[in-house]
CSV table of C-alpha atoms in Angstrom, one decimal:
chain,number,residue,atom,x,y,z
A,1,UNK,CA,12.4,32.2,23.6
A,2,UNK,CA,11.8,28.4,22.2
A,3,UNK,CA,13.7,26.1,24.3
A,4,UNK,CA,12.8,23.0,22.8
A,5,UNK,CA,13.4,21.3,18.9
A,6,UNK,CA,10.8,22.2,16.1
A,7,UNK,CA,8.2,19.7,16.6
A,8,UNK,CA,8.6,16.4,14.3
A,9,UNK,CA,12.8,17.2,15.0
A,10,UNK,CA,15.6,15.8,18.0
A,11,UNK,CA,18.4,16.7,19.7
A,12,UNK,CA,21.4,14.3,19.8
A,13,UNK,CA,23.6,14.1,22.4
A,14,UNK,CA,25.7,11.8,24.7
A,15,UNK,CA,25.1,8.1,24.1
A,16,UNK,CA,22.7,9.0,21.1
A,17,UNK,CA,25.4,10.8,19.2
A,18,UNK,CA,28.4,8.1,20.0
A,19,UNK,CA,26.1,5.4,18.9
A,20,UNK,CA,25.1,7.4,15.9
A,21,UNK,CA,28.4,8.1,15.0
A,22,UNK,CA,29.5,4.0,15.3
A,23,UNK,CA,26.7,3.6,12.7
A,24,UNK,CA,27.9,6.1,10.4
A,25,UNK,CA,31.3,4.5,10.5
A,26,UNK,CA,30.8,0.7,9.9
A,27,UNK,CA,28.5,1.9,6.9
A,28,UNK,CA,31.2,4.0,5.5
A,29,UNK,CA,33.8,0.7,6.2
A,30,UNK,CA,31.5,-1.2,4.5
A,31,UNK,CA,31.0,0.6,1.4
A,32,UNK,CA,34.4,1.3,0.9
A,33,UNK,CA,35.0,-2.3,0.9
A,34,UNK,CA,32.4,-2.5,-2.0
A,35,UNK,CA,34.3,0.8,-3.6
A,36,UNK,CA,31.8,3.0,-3.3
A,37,UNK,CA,32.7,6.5,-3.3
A,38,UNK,CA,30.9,9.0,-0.8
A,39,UNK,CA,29.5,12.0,-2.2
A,40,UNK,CA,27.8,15.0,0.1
A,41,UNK,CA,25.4,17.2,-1.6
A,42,UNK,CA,23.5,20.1,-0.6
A,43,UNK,CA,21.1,20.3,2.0
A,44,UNK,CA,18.8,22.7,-0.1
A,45,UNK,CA,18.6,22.4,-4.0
A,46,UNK,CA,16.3,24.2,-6.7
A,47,UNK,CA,12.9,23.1,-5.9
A,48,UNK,CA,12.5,22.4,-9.9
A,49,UNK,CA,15.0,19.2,-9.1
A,50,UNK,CA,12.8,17.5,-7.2
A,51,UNK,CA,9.0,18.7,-8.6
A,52,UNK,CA,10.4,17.6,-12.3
A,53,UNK,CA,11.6,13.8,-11.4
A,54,UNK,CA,8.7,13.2,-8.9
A,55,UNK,CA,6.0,14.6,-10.9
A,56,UNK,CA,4.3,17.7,-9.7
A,57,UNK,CA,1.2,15.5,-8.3
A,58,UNK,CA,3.3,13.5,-6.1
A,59,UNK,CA,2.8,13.8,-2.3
A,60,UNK,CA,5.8,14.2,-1.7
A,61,UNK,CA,5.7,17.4,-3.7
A,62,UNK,CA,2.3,18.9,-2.9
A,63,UNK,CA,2.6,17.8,1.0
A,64,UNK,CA,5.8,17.1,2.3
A,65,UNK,CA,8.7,19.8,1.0
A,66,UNK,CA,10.2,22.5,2.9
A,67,UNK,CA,10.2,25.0,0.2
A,68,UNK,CA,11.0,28.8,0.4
A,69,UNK,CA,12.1,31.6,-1.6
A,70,UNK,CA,15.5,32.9,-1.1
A,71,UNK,CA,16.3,36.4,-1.6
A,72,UNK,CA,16.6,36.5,-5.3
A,73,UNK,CA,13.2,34.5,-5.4
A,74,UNK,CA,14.5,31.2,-6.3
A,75,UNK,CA,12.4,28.7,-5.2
A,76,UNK,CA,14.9,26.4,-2.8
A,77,UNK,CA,13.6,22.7,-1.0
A,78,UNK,CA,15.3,21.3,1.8
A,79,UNK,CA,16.4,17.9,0.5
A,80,UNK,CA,13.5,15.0,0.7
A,81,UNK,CA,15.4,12.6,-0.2
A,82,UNK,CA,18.9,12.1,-1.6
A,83,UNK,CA,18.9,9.7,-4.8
A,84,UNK,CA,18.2,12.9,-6.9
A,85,UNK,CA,20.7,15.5,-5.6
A,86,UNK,CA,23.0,12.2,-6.0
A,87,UNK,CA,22.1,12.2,-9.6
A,88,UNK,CA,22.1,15.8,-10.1
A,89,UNK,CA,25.5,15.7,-8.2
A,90,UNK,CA,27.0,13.0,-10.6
A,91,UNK,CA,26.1,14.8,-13.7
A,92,UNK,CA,27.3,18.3,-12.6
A,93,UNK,CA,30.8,17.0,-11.6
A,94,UNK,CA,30.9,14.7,-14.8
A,95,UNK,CA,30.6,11.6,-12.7
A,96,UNK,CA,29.5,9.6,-15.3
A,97,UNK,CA,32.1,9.9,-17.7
A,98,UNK,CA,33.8,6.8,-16.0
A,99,UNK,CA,31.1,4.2,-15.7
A,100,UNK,CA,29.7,2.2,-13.5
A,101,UNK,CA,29.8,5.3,-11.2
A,102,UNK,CA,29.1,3.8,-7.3
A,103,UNK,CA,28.5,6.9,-4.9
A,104,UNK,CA,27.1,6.6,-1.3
A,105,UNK,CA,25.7,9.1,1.0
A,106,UNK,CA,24.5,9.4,4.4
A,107,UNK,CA,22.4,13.0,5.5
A,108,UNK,CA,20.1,14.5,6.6
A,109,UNK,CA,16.3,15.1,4.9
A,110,UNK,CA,13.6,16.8,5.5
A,111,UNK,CA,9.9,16.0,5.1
A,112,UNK,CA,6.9,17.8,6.4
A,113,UNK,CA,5.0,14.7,7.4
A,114,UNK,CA,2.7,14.2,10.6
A,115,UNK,CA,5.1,13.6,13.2
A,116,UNK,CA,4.7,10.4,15.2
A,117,UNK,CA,6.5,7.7,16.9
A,118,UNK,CA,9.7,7.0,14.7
A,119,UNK,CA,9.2,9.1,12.6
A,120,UNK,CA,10.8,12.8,12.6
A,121,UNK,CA,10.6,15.8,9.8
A,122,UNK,CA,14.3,15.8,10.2
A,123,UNK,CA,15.4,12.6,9.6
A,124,UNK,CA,18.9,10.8,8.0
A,125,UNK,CA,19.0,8.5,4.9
A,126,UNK,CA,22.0,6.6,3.5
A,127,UNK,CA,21.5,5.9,0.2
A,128,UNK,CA,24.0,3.7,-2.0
A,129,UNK,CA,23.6,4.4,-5.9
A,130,UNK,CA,25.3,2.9,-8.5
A,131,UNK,CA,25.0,4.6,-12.0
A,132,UNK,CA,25.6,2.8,-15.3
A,133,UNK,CA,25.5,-0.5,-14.4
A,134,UNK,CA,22.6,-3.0,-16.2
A,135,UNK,CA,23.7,-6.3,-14.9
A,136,UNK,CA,22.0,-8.0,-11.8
A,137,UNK,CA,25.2,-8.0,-10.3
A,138,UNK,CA,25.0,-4.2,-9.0
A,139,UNK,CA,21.7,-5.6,-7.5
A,140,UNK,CA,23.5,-8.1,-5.9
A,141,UNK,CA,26.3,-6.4,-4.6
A,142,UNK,CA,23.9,-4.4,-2.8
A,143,UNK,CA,21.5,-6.8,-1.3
A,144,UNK,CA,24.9,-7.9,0.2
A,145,UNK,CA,25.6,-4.5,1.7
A,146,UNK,CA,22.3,-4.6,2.8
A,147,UNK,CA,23.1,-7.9,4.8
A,148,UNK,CA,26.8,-6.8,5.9
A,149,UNK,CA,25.2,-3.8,7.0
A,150,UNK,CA,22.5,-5.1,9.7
A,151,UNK,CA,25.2,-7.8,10.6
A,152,UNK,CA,27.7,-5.8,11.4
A,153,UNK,CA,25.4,-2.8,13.5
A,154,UNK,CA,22.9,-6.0,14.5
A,155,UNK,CA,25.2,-9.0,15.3
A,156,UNK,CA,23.1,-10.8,17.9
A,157,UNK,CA,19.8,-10.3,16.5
A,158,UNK,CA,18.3,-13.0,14.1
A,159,UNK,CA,17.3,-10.7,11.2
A,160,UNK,CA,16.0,-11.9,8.4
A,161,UNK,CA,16.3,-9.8,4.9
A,162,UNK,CA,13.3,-9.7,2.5
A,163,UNK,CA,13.2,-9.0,-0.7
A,164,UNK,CA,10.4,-8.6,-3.1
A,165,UNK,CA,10.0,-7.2,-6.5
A,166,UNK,CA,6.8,-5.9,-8.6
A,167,UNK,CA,8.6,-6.6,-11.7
A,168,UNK,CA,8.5,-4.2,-14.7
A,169,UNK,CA,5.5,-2.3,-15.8
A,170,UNK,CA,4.2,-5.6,-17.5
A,171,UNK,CA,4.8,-7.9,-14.5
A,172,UNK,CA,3.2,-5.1,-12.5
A,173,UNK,CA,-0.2,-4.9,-14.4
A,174,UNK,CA,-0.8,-8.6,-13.9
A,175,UNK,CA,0.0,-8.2,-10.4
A,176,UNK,CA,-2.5,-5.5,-9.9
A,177,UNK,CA,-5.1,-7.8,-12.0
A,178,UNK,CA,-4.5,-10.8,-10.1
A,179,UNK,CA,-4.2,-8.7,-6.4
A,180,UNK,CA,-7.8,-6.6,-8.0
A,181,UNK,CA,-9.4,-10.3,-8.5
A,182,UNK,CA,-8.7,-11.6,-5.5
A,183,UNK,CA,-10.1,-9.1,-3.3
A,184,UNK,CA,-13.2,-8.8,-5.2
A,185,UNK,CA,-13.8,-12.2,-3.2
A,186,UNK,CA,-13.8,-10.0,0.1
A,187,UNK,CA,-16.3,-7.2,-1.7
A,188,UNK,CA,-19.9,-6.8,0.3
């Protein structure tokens, strides 16, 4: 018998878990303040959810999913991340009827990468989503989560937020020009 986690997982317990659970709480304050609404989705979904949206080539898809056939041999993943279940979520319960739709979620996902420091197969995202809304002011609202976040769960250390932006697919291919160009300097 295996006494110990699955390598690339943890145990929490004791302080771990109490501080843990402060977290989860001052993030769920916060987005209530914001009026976000939490959403839980399942921990496993059809695998076609996430190889469809990610592209079958991606590596998350060829490398990284826990995927396994149930008894009925459906294809089933262990959630890799949550904005698509959140998506899938919204639509199946006719979330977006009422738009903007603002839905957060904290969970956890699982990812078959190399297991090093930090970094854990097992791991737990919060992700914030808000659905229908065009204007830079959904941006904005959660750059300043963002912010009221690592304030509130980091009040004494002098964090700095940084933001950057490729730009749309236009803005990008310049980017990639200019960035191609300038290393071409370095070339032997």
């Amino acid at each position: 018998m295996m006494f110990r986690p699955i390598r690339g997982t943890h145990d929490l317990f004791g302080l771990e878990i109490e501080k843990y659970n402060i977290v989860i709480s001052e993030i769920s304050k916060i987005a209530k303040i914001y009026n976000f609404n939490e959403i839980e989705t399942p921990i496993f979904e059809s695998t076609n959810l996430f190889s469809k949206p990610l592209g079958v080539q991606s590596d998350v898809v060829l490398k990284e999913m826990y995927t396994f056939l149930d008894k009925n041999n459906d294809s089933l993943t262990l959630r890799p991340e949550y904005t698509t279940p959140m998506i899938r979520a919204a639509i199946s319960n006719n979330l977006l009827n009422s738009l903007p739709c603002k839905v957060f979620g904290i969970g956890p996902m699982f990812r078959r990468e190399r297991p090093q420091k930090g970094r854990y197969r097992q791991f737990n995202q919060i992700n914030f989503e808000n659905f229908g809304s065009n204007d830079s002011f959904a941006d904005i609202e959660l750059i300043l989560i963002a912010k009221q976040i690592i304030e509130t769960l980091l009040p004494k250390n002098n964090c700095t937020l940084h933001i950057n932006s490729l730009g749309d697919k236009e803005t990008l291919k310049i980017y990639k020009k200019e960035l191609s160009n300038y290393l071409r300097k370095f070339e032997k």
